[in-house]
PDB file of C-alpha atoms in Angstrom:
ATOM      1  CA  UNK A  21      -9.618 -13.475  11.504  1.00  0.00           C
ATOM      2  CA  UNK A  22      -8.196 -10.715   9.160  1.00  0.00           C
ATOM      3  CA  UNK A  23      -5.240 -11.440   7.058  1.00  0.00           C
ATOM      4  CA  UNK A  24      -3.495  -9.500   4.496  1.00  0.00           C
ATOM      5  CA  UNK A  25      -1.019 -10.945   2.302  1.00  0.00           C
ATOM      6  CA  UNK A  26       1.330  -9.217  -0.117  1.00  0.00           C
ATOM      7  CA  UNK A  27       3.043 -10.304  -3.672  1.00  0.00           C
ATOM      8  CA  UNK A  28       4.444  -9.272  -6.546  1.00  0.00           C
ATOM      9  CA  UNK A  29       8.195  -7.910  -5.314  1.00  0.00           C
ATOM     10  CA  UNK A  30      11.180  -8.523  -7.219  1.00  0.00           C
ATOM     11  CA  UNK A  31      13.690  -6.683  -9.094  1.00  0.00           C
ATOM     12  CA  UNK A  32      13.281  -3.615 -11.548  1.00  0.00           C
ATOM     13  CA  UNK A  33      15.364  -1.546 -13.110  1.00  0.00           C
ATOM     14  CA  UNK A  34      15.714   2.239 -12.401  1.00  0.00           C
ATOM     15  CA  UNK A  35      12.656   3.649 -14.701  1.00  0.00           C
ATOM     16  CA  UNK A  36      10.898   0.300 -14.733  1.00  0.00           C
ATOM     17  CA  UNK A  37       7.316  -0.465 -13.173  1.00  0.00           C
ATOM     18  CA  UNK A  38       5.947  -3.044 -10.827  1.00  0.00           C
ATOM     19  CA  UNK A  39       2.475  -4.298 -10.014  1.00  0.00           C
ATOM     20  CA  UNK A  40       2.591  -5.118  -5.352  1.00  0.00           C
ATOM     21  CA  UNK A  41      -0.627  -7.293  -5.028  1.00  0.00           C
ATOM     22  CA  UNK A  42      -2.588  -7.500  -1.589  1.00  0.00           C
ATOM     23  CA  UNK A  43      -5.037 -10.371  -0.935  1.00  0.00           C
ATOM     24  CA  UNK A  44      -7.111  -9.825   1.794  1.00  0.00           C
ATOM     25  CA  UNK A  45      -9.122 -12.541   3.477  1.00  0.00           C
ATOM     26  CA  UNK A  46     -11.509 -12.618   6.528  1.00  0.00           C
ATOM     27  CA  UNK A  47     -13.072  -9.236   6.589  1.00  0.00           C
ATOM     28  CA  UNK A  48     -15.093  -7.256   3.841  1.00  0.00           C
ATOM     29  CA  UNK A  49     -13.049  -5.204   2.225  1.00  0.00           C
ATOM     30  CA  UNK A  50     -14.937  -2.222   0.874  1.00  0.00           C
ATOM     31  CA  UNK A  51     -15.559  -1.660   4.879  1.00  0.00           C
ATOM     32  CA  UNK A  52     -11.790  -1.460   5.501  1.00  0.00           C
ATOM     33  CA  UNK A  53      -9.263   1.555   4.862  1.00  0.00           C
ATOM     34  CA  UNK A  54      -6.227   0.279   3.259  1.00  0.00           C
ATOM     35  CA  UNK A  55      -3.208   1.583   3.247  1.00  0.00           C
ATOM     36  CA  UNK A  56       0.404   1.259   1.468  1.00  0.00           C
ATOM     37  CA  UNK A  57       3.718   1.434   3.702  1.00  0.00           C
ATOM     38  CA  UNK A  58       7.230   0.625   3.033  1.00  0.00           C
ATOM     39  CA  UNK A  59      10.293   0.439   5.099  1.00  0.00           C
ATOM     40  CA  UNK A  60      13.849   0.857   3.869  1.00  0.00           C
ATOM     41  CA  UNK A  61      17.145  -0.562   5.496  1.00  0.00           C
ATOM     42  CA  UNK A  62      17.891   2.095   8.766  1.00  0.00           C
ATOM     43  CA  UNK A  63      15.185   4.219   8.047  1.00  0.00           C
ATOM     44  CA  UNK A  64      11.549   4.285   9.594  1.00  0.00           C
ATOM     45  CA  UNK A  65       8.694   2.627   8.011  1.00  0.00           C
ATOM     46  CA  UNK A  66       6.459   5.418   5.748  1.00  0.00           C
ATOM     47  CA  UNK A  67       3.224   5.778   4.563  1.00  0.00           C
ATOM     48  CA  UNK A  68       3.114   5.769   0.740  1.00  0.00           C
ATOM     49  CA  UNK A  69      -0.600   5.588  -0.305  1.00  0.00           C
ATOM     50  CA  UNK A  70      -4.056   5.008   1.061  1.00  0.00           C
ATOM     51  CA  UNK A  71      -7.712   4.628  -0.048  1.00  0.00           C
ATOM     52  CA  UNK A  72     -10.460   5.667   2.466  1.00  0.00           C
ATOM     53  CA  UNK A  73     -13.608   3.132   3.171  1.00  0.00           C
ATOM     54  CA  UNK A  74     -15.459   6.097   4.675  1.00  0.00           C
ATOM     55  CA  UNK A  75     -14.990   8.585   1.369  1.00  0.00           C
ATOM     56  CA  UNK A  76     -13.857   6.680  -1.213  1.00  0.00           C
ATOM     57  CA  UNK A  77     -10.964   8.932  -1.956  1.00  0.00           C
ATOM     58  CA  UNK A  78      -7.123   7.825  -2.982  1.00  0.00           C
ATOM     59  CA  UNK A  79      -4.450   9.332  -1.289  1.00  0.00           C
ATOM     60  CA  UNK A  80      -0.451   9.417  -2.113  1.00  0.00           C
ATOM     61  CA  UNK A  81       2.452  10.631  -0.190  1.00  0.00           C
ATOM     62  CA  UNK A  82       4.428  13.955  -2.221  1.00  0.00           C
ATOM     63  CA  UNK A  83       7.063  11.608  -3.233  1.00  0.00           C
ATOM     64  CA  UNK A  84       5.121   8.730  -5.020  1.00  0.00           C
ATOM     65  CA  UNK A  85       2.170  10.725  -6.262  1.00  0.00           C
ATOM     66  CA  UNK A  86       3.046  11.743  -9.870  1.00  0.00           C
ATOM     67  CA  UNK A  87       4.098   7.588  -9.813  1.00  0.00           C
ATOM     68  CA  UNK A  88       2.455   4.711  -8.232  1.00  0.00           C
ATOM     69  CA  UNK A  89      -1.302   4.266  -8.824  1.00  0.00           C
ATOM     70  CA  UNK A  90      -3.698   2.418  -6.063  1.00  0.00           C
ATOM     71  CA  UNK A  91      -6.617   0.188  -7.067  1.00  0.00           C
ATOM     72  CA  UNK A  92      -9.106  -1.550  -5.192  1.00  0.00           C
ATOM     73  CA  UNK A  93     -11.106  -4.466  -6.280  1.00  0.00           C
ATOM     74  CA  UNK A  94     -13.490  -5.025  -4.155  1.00  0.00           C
ATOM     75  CA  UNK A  95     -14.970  -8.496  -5.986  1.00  0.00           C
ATOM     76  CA  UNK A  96     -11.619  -9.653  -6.141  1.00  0.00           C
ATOM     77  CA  UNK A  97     -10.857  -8.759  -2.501  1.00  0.00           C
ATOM     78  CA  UNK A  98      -7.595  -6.815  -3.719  1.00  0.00           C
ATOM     79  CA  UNK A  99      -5.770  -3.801  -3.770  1.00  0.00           C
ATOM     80  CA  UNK A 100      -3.007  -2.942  -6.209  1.00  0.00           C
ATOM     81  CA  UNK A 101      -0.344  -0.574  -6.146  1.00  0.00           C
ATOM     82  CA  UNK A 102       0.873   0.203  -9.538  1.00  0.00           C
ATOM     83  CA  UNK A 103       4.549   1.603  -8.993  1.00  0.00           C
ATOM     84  CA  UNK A 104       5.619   3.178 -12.185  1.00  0.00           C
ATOM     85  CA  UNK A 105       9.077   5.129 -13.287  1.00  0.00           C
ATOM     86  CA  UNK A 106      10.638   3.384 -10.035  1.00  0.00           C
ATOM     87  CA  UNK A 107      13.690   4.891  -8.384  1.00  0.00           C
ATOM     88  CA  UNK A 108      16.743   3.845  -6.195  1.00  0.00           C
ATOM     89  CA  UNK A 109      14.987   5.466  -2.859  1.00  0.00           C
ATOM     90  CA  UNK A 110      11.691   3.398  -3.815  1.00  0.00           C
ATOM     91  CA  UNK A 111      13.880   0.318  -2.762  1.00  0.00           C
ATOM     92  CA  UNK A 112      11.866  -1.409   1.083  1.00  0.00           C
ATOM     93  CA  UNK A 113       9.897  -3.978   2.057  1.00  0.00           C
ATOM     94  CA  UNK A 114       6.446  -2.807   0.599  1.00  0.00           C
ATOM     95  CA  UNK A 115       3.270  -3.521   3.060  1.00  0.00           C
ATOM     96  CA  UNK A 116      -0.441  -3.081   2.873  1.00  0.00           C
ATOM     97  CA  UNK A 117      -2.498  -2.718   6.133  1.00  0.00           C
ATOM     98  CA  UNK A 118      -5.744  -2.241   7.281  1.00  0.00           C
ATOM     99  CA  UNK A 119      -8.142  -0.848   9.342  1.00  0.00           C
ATOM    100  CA  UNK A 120     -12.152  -0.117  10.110  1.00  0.00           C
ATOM    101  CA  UNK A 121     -13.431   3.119  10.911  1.00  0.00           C
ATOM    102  CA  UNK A 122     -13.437   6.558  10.796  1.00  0.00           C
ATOM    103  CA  UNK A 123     -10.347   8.287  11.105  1.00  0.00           C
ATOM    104  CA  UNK A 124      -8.551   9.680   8.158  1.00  0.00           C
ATOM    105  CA  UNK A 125      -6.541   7.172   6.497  1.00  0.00           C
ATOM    106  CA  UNK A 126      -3.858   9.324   6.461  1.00  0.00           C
ATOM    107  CA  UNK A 127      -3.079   9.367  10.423  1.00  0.00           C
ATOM    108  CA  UNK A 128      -1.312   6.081   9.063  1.00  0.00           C
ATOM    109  CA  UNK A 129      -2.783   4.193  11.828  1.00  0.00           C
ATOM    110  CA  UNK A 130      -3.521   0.570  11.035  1.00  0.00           C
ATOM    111  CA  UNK A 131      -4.661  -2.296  12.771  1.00  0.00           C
ATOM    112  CA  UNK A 132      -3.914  -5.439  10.519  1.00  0.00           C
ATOM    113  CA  UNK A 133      -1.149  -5.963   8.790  1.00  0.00           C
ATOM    114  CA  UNK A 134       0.774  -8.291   5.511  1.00  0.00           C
ATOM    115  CA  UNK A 135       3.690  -9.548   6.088  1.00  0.00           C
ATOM    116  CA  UNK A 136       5.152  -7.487   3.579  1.00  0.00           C
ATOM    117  CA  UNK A 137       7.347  -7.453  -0.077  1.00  0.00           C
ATOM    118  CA  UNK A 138      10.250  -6.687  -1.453  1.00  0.00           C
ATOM    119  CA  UNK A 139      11.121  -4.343  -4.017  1.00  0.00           C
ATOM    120  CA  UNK A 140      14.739  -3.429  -5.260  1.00  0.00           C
ATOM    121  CA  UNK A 141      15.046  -1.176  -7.615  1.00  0.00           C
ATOM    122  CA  UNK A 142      18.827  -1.536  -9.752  1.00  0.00           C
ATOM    123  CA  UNK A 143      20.516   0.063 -12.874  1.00  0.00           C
TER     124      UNK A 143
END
């Protein structure tokens, strides 16, 4: 059975950069969209970045883009999201999901999901 499972959270401070890892067992994963979400205290869970199994092709949310960096490894069976010049409202639970198909990762519809991370961001 799929599993996803996220590290690398902690503590930055405003301006710094973080590395979120996601292992993924079970499934292969160049077959699998992947996608990036966070969720924030009161506010709704977001999409922040995705990377589509059917094209190939990297995708990032307006507010991250200039930012955070995703990676795939498909020996490794990882994906990476390098968050760089981090700010106060990048502060949530980071997540990565999956899912295997065709759609357009960015419907943000995913089927398996990490249990997610924790990022704070501080000055």
């Amino acid at each position: 059975q799929g599993k996803l499972v996220e590290s690398g959270g902690g503590s930055v401070q405003f301006g710094g950069s973080l590395r979120l890892s996601c292992a993924v067992s079970g499934f292969t994963l160049d077959k699998y969209s992947i996608g990036w979400f966070r969720q924030a205290p009161g506010k709704e869970r977001e999409g922040v970045s995705c990377i589509s199994a059917d094209t190939g092709n990297t995708y990032h949310v307006d507010s991250v883009k200039s930012r955070f960096t995703t990676i795939r490894d498909n020996a490794k069976n990882m994906v990476y999201l390098q968050m760089s010049s981090l700010k106060s409202e990048d502060t949530a639970v980071y997540y990565c999901a999956a899912y295997r198909g065709f759609k357009d990762c960015r419907l943000w519809s995913y089927d398996y999901w990490g249990q997610g991370t924790q990022v704070t961001v501080s000055s």
